[in-house]
CSV table of C-alpha atoms and ligand atoms in Angstrom, one decimal:
chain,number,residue,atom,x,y,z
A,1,UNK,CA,-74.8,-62.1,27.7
A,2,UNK,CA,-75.1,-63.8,31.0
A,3,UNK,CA,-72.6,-66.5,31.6
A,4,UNK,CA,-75.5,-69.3,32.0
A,5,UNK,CA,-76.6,-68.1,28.1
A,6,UNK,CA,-73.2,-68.1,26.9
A,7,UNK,CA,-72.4,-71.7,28.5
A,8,UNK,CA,-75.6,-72.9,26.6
A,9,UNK,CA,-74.4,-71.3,23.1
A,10,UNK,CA,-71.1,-72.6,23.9
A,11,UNK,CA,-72.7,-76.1,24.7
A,12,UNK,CA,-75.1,-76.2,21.8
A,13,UNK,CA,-72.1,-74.8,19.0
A,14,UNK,CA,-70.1,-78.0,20.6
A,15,UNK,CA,-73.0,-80.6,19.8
A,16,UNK,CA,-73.1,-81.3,23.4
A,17,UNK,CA,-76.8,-80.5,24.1
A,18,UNK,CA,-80.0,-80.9,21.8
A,19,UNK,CA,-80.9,-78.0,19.8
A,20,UNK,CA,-82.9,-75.8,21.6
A,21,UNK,CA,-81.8,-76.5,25.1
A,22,UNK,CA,-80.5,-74.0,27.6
A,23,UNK,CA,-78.9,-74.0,31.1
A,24,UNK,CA,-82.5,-74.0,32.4
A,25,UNK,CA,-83.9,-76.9,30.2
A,26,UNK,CA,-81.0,-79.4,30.4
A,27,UNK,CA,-82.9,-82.0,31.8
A,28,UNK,CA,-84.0,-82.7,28.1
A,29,UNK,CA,-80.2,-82.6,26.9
A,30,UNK,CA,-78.2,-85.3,25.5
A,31,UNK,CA,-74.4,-85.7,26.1
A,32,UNK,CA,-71.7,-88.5,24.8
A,33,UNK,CA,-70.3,-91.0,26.8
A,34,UNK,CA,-67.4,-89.3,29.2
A,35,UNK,CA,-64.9,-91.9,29.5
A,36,UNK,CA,-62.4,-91.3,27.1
A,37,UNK,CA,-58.9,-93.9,26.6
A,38,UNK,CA,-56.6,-91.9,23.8
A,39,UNK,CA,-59.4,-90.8,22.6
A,40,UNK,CA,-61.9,-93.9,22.2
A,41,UNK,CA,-65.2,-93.6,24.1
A,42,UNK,CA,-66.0,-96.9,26.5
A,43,UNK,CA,-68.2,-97.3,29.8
A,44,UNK,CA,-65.6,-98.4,32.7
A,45,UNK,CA,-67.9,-101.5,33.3
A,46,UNK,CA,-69.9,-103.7,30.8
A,47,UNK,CA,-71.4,-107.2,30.4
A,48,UNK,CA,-68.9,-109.2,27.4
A,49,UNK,CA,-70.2,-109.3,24.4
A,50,UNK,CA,-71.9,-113.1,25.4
A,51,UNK,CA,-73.2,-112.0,28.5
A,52,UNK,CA,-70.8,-114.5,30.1
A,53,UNK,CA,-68.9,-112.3,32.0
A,54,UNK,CA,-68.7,-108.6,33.0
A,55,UNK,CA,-65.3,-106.6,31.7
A,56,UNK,CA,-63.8,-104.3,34.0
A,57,UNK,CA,-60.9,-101.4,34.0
A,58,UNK,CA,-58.0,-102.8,36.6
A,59,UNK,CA,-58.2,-99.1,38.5
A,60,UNK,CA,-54.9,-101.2,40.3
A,61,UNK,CA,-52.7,-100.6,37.7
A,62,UNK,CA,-54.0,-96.9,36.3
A,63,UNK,CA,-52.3,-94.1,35.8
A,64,UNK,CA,-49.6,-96.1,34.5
A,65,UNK,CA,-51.1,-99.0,32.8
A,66,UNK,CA,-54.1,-99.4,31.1
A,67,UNK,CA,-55.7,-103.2,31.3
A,68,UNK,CA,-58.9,-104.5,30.6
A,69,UNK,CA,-59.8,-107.8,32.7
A,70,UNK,CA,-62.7,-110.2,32.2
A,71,UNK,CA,-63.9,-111.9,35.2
A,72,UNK,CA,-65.7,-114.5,34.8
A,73,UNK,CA,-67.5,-115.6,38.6
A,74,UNK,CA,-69.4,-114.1,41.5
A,75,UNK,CA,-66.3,-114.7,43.6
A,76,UNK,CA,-63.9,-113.1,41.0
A,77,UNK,CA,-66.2,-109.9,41.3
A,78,UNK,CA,-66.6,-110.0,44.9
A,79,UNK,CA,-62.3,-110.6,44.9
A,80,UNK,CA,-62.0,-107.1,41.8
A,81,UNK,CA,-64.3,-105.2,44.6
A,82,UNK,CA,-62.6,-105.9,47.6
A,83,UNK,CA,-59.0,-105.5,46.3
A,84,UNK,CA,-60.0,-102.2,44.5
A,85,UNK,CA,-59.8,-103.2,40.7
A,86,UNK,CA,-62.8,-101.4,40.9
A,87,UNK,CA,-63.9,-98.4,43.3
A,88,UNK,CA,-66.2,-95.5,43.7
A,89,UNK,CA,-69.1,-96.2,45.2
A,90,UNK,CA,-71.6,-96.1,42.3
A,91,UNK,CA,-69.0,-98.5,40.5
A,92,UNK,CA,-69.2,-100.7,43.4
A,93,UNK,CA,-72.8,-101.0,42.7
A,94,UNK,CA,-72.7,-101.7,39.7
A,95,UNK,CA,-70.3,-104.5,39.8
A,96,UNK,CA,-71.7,-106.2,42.5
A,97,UNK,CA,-75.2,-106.1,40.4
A,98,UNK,CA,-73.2,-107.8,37.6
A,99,UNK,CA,-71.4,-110.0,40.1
A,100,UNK,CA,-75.0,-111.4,41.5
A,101,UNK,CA,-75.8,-111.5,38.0
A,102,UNK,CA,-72.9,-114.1,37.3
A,103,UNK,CA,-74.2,-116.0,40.3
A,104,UNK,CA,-77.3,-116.7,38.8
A,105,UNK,CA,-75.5,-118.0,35.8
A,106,UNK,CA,-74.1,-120.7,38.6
A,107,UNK,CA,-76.7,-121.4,40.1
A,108,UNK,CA,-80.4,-119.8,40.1
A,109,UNK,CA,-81.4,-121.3,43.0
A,110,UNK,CA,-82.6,-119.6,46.0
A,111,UNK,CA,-79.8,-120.9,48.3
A,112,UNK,CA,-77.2,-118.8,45.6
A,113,UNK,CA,-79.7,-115.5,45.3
A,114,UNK,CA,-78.2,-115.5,49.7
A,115,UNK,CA,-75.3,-116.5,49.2
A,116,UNK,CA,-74.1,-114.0,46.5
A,117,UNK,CA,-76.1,-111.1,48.4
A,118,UNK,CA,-73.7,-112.1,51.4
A,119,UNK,CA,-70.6,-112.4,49.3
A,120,UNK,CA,-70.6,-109.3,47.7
A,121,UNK,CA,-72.1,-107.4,50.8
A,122,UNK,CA,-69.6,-108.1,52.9
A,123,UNK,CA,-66.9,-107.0,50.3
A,124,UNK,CA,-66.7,-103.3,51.5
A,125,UNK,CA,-68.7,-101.8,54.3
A,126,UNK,CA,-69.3,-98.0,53.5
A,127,UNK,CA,-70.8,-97.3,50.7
A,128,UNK,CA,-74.5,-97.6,50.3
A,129,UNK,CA,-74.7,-98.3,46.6
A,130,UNK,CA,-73.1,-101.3,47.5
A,131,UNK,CA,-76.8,-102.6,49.5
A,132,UNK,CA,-78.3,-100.9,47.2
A,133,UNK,CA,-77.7,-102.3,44.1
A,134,UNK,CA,-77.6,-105.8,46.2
A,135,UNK,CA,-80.9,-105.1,47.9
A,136,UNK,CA,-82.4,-104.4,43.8
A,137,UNK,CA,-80.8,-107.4,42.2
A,138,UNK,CA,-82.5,-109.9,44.5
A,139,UNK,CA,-85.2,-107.5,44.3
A,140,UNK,CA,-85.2,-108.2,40.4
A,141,UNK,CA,-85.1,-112.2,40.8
A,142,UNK,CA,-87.4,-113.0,43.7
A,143,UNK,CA,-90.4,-114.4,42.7
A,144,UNK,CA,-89.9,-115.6,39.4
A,145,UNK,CA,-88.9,-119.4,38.5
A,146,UNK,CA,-85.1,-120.0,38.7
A,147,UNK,CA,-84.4,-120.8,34.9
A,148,UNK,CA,-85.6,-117.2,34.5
A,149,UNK,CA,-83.3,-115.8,37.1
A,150,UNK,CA,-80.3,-114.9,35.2
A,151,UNK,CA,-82.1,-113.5,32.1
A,152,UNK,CA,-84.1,-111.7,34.2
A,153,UNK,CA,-80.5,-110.3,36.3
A,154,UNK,CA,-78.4,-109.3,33.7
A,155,UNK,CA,-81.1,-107.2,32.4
A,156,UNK,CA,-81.0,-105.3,35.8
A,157,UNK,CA,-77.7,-105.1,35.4
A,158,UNK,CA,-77.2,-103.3,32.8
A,159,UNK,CA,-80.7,-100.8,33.6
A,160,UNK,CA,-78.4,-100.1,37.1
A,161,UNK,CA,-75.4,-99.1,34.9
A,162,UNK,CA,-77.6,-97.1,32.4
A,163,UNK,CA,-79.2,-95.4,35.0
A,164,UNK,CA,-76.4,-94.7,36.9
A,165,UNK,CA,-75.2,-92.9,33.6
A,166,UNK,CA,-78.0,-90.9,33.5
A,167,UNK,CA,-78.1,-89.8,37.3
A,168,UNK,CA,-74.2,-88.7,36.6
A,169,UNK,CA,-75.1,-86.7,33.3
A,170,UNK,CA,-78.2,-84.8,35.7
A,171,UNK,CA,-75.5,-84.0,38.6
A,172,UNK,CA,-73.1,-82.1,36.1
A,173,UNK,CA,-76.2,-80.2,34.6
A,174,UNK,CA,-77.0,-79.4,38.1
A,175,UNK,CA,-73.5,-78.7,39.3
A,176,UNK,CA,-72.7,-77.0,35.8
A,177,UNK,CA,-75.2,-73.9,37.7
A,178,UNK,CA,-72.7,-73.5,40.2
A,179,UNK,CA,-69.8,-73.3,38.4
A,180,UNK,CA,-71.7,-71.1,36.2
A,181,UNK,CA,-72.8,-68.4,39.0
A,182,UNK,CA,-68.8,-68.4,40.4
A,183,UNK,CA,-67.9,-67.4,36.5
A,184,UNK,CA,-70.4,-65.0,36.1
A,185,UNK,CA,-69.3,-63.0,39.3
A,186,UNK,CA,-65.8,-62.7,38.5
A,187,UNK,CA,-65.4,-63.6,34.7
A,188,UNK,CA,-61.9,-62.7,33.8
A,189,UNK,CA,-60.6,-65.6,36.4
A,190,UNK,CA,-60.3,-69.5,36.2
A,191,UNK,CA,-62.9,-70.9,37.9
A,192,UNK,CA,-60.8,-73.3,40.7
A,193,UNK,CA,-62.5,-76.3,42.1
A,194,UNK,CA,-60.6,-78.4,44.9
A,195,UNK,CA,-61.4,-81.9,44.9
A,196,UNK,CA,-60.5,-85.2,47.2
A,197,UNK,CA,-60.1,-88.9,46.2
A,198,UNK,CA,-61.8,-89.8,42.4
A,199,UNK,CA,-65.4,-89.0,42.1
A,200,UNK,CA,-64.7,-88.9,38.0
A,201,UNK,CA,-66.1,-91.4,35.3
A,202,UNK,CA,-63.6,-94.0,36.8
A,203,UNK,CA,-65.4,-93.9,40.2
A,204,UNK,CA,-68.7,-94.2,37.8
A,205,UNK,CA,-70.4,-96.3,35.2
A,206,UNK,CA,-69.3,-92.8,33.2
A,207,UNK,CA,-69.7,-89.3,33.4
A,208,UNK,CA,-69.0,-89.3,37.5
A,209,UNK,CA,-70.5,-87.5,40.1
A,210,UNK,CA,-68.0,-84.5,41.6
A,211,UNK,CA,-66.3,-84.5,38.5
A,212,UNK,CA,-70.2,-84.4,36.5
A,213,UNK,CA,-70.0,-80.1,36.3
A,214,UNK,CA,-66.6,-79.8,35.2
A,215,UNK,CA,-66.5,-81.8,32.3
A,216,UNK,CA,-69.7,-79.9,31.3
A,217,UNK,CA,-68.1,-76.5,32.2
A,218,UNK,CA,-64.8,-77.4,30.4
A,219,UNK,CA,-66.9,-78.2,27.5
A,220,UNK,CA,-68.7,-75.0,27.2
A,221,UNK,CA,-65.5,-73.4,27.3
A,222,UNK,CA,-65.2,-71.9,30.6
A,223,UNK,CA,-62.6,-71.7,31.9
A,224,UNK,CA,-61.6,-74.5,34.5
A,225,UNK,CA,-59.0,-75.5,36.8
A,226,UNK,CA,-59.2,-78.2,39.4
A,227,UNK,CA,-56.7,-78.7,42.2
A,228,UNK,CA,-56.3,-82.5,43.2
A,229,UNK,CA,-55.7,-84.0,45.8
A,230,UNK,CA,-53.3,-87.1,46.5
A,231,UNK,CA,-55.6,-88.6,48.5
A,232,UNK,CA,-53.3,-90.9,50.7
A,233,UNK,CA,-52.5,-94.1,51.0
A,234,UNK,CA,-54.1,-95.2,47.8
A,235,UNK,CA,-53.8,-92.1,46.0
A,236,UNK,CA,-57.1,-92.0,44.0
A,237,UNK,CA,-55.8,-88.3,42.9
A,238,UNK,CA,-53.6,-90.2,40.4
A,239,UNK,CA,-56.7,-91.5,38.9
A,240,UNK,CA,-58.0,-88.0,39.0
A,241,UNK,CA,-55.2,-86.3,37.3
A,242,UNK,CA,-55.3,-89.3,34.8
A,243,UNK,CA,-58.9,-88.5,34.0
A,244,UNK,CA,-58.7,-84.7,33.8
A,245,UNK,CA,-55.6,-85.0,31.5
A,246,UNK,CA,-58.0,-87.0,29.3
A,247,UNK,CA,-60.1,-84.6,28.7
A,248,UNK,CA,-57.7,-82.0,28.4
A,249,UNK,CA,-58.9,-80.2,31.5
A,250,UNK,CA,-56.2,-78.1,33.4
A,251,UNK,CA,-55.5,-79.0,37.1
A,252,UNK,CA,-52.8,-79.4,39.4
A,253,UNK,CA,-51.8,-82.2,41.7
A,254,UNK,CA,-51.1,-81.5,45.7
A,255,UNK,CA,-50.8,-83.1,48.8
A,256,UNK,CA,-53.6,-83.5,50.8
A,257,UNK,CA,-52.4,-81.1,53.6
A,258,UNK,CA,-51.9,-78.2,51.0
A,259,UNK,CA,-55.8,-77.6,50.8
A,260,UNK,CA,-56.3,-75.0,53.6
A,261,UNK,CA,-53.0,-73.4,52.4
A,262,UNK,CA,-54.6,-72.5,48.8
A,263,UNK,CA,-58.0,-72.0,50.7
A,264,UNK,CA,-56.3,-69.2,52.7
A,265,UNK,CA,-55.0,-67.6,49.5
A,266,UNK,CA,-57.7,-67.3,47.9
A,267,UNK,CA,-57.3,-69.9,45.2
A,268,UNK,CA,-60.1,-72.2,45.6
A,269,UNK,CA,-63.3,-71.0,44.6
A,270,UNK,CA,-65.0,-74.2,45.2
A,271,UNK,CA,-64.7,-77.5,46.9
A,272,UNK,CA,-66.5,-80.3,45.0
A,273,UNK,CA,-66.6,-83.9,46.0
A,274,UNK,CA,-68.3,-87.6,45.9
A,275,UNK,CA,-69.7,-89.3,48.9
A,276,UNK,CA,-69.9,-93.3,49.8
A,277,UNK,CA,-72.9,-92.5,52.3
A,278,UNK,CA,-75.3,-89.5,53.2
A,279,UNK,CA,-77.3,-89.6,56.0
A,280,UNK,CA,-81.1,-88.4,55.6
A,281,UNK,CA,-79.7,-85.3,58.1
A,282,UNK,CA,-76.8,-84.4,55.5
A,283,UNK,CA,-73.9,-85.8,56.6
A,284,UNK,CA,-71.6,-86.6,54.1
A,285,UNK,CA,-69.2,-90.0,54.4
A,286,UNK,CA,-66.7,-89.6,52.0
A,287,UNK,CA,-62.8,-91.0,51.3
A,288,UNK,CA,-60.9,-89.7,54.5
A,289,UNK,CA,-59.5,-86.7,54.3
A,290,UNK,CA,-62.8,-84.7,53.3
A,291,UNK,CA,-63.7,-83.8,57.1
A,292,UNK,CA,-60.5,-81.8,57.1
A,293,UNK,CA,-61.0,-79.9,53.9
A,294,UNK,CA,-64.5,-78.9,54.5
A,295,UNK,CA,-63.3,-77.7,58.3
A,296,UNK,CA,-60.6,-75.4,56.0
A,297,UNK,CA,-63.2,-74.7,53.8
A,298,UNK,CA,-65.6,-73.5,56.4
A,299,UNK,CA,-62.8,-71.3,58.2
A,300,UNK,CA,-62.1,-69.8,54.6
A,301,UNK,CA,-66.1,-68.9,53.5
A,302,UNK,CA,-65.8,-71.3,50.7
A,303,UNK,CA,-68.7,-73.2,50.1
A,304,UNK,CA,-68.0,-77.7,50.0
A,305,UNK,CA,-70.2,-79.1,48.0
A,306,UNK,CA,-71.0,-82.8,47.9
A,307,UNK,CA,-72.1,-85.0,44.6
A,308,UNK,CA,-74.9,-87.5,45.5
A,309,UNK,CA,-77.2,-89.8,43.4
A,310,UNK,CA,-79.8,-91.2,45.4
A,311,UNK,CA,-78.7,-94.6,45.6
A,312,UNK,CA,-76.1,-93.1,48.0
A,313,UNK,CA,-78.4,-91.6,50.5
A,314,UNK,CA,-79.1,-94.0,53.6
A,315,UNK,CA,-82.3,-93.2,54.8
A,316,UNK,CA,-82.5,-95.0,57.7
A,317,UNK,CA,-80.0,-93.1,59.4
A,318,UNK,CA,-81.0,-89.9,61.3
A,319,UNK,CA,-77.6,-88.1,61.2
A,320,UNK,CA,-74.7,-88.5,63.2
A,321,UNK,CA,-71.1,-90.1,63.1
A,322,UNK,CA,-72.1,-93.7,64.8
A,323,UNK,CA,-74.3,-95.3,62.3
A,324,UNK,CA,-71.8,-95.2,59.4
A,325,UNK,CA,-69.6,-98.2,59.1
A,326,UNK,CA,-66.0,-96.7,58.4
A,327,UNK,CA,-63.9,-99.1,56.6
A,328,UNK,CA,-60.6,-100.1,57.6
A,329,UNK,CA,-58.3,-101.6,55.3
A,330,UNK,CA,-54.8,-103.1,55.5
A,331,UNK,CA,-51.9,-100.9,57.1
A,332,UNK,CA,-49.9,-102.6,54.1
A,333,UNK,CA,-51.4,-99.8,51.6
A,334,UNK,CA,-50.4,-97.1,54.0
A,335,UNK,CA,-46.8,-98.6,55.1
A,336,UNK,CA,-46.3,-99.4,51.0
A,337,UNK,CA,-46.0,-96.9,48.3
A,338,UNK,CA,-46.8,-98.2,44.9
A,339,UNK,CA,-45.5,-95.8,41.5
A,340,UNK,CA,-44.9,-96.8,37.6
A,341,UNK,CA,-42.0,-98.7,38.4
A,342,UNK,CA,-41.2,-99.8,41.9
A,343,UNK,CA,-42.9,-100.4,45.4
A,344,UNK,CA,-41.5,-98.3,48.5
A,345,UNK,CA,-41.6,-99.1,51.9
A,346,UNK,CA,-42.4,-96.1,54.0
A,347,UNK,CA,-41.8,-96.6,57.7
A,348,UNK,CA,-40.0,-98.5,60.1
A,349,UNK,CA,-41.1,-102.4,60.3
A,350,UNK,CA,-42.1,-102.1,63.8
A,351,UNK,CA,-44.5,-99.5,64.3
A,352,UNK,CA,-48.0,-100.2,64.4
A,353,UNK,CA,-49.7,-98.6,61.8
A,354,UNK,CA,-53.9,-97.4,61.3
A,355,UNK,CA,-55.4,-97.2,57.6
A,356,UNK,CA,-59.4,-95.8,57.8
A,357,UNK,CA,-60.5,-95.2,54.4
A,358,UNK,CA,-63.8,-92.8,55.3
A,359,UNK,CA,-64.2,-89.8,57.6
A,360,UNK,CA,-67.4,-88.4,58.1
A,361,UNK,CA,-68.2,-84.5,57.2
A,362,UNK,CA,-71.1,-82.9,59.6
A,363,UNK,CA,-74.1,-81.5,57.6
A,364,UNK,CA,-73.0,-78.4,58.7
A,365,UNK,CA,-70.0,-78.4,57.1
A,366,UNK,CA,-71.2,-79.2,53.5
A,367,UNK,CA,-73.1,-76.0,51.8
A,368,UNK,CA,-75.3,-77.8,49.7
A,369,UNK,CA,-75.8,-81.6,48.0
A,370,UNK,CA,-75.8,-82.0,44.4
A,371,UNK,CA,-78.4,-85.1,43.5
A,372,UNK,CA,-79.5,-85.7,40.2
A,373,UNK,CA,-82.7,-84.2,41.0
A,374,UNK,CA,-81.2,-80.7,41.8
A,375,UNK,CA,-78.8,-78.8,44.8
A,376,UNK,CA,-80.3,-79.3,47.7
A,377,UNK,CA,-79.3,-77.7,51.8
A,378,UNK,CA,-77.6,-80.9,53.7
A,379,UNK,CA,-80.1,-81.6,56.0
A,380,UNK,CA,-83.1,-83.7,56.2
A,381,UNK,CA,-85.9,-80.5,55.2
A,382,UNK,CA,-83.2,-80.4,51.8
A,383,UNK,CA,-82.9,-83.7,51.3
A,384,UNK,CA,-86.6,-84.2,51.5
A,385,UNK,CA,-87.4,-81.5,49.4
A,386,UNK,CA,-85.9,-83.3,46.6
A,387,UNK,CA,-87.2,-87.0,47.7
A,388,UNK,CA,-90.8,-86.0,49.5
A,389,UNK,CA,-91.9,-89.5,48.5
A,390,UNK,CA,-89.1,-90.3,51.8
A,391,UNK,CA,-90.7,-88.5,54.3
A,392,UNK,CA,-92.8,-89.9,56.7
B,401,MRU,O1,-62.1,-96.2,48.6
B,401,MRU,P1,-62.7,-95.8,47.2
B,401,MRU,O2,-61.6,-95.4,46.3
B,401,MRU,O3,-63.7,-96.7,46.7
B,401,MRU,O4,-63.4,-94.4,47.7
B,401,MRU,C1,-64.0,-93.6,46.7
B,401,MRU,C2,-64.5,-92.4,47.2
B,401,MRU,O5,-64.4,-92.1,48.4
B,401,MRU,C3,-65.3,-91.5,46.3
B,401,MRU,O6,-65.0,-90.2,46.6
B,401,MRU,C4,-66.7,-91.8,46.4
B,401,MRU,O7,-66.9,-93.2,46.3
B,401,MRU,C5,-67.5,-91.1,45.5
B,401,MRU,S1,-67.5,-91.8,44.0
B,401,MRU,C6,-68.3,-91.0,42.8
């Protein structure tokens, strides 16, 4: 029995797919919701039940605390984004969609359709799926009469967090291959995957990108274990851990400089991770830190693969590190360490301190990207294999 036929029998005997789909058919195949709080089911963003206001997880106070908030404005969205209640690039997306959405509620006029495109813009400068979704919600309201504005954005709204859904469930069914192939060639191991920052259901609407295959693979009962990273200063590997132990998924928690270490020893099998920006030649922007494992991956022959729905892909840049705005946030978060019950300060008063939050991994670095539309080589003839309708 191949491991691909026994992932499917595993999957079906679970409920997780349709009857009657395999491995090779998935694209037809159902799964439930991901994100999963003791137990209960929920997306991590969601218009209130009066279409008011948009209800968010407060990633701030995760692992240790689980809080709901309600935010009520296009300001308070544009504040949850900037400050990090929410994060992950396709979850910035989708909360600046709901966040124009809110505007409209304001004020429909054309004057506010600007204005909260600026606003929210200018919350965070890296990832694309931040334009994206900004570019599509004014998109979605241009050209229809004001009084039909916010009807017409909230129901955009929630399409972008549907779809993002669905892209998320089509990278695991594409990312569950690889795992699959690493199984089949050595089945009496754990399959180890290394991972940086969050690219789970948190980072998501649900179901997240990196994270996509392994929830998938962990289902169908192979067997999986995922190294995390901390992912200094704000420690998104704490979100990570968080997640996996939701879903009862083994793993193990290191600092970010341990990667090559394990790499050398022949513990990872597999580097999987998210991305905030791809540029039409492959290059992968990403939480900083990634450069450095896919340089240890690429002196160890293990293959870095990079999670990618489409909205994440900038097209209008050729390749390179320059055209990329790499965010840089307040040396605050690296000088303080926040845990469950206290803040610690970390280094002396006086010395000046540097917080970039992306680094930028060279298409040749990153062995393949998974998109919701397949694995693809990071480079432009790849990435336009997938998306011919870009190329020129
Ligand atoms: O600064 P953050 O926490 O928003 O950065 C998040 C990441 O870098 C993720 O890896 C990336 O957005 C991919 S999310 C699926």
């Amino acid at each position: 029995v191949s491991a691909s036929t026994s992932v499917s029998r595993s999957l079906r005997a679970a409920g997780q797919f349709r009857p009657g789909c395999s491995v090779a058919s998935a694209a037809k195949c159902w799964y439930p919701s991901r994100v999963k709080v003791d137990g209960t089911h929920r997306r991590t963003i969601a218009a209130s039940p009066d279409g008011r206001a948009v209800d968010i997880i407060d990633q701030r106070r995760l692992p240790h605390h689980f809080v709901i908030e309600r935010l009520t404005t296009m300001l308070d969205v544009a504040r949850a984004i900037r400050e990090m209640w929410v994060r992950g690039a396709p979850l910035i997306g989708a909360a600046a969609a709901h966040g124009f959405h809110l505007a409209m509620l304001e004020d429909p006029s054309d004057a506010s359709v600007e204005r909260a495109h600026r606003e929210l813009l200018a919350t965070r400068p890296t990832a694309n799926n931040l334009r994206w979704a900004l570019d599509d919600m004014r998109q979605s309201v241009l050209g229809i009469p004001p009084d039909r504005r916010a009807a017409a954005a909230a129901r955009r709204a929630n399409a972008i967090g549907d779809e993002d859904v669905a892209i998320n469930q089509a990278i695991g069914r594409h990312g569950l291959k690889l795992l699959s192939e690493v199984h089949r060639k050595n089945p009496s191991k754990r399959i180890d995957i290394l991972t940086h920052c969050n690219a789970g259901w948190l980072a998501t609407v649900d179901f997240g990108t990196a994270l996509a295959p392994g929830y998938i693979a962990h289902d169908a009962g192979l067997p999986l274990h995922v190294w995390v990273a901390e992912t200094r200063p704000r420690v998104q590997g704490a979100l990570t851990a968080w997640e996996l132990a939701q879903e009862g998924i083994p793993h193990t928690v290191i600092v970010d400089n341990a990667g090559g270490h394990l790499m050398q020893r022949g513990r990872v099998d597999l580097c999987i991770v998210g991305a905030d920006r791809v540029t039409s030649a492959g290059d992968v922007c990403n939480k900083i830190g990634t450069y450095l494992k896919a340089l240890a991956a690429k002196d160890n022959g293990i293959p870095l693969y990079a999670a990618v729905p489409y909205p994440t892909i900038d097209w209008t840049l050729d390749g390179g590190l320059d055209g990329i705005p790499i965010e840089e946030r307040d040396p605050e978060e690296v000088r303080t360490v926040h845990g469950a019950d206290q803040s610690v300060r970390l280094f002396p008063p006086g010395s000046p301190v540097a917080n970039y939050g992306f680094d930028v991994t060279p298409a040749r670095l990153v062995s393949g990207i998974i998109t919701e539309r397949g694995v693809c080589r990071a480079s432009r003839e790849g990435l336009l294999s997938l998306y011919p309708e870009r190329g020129g």
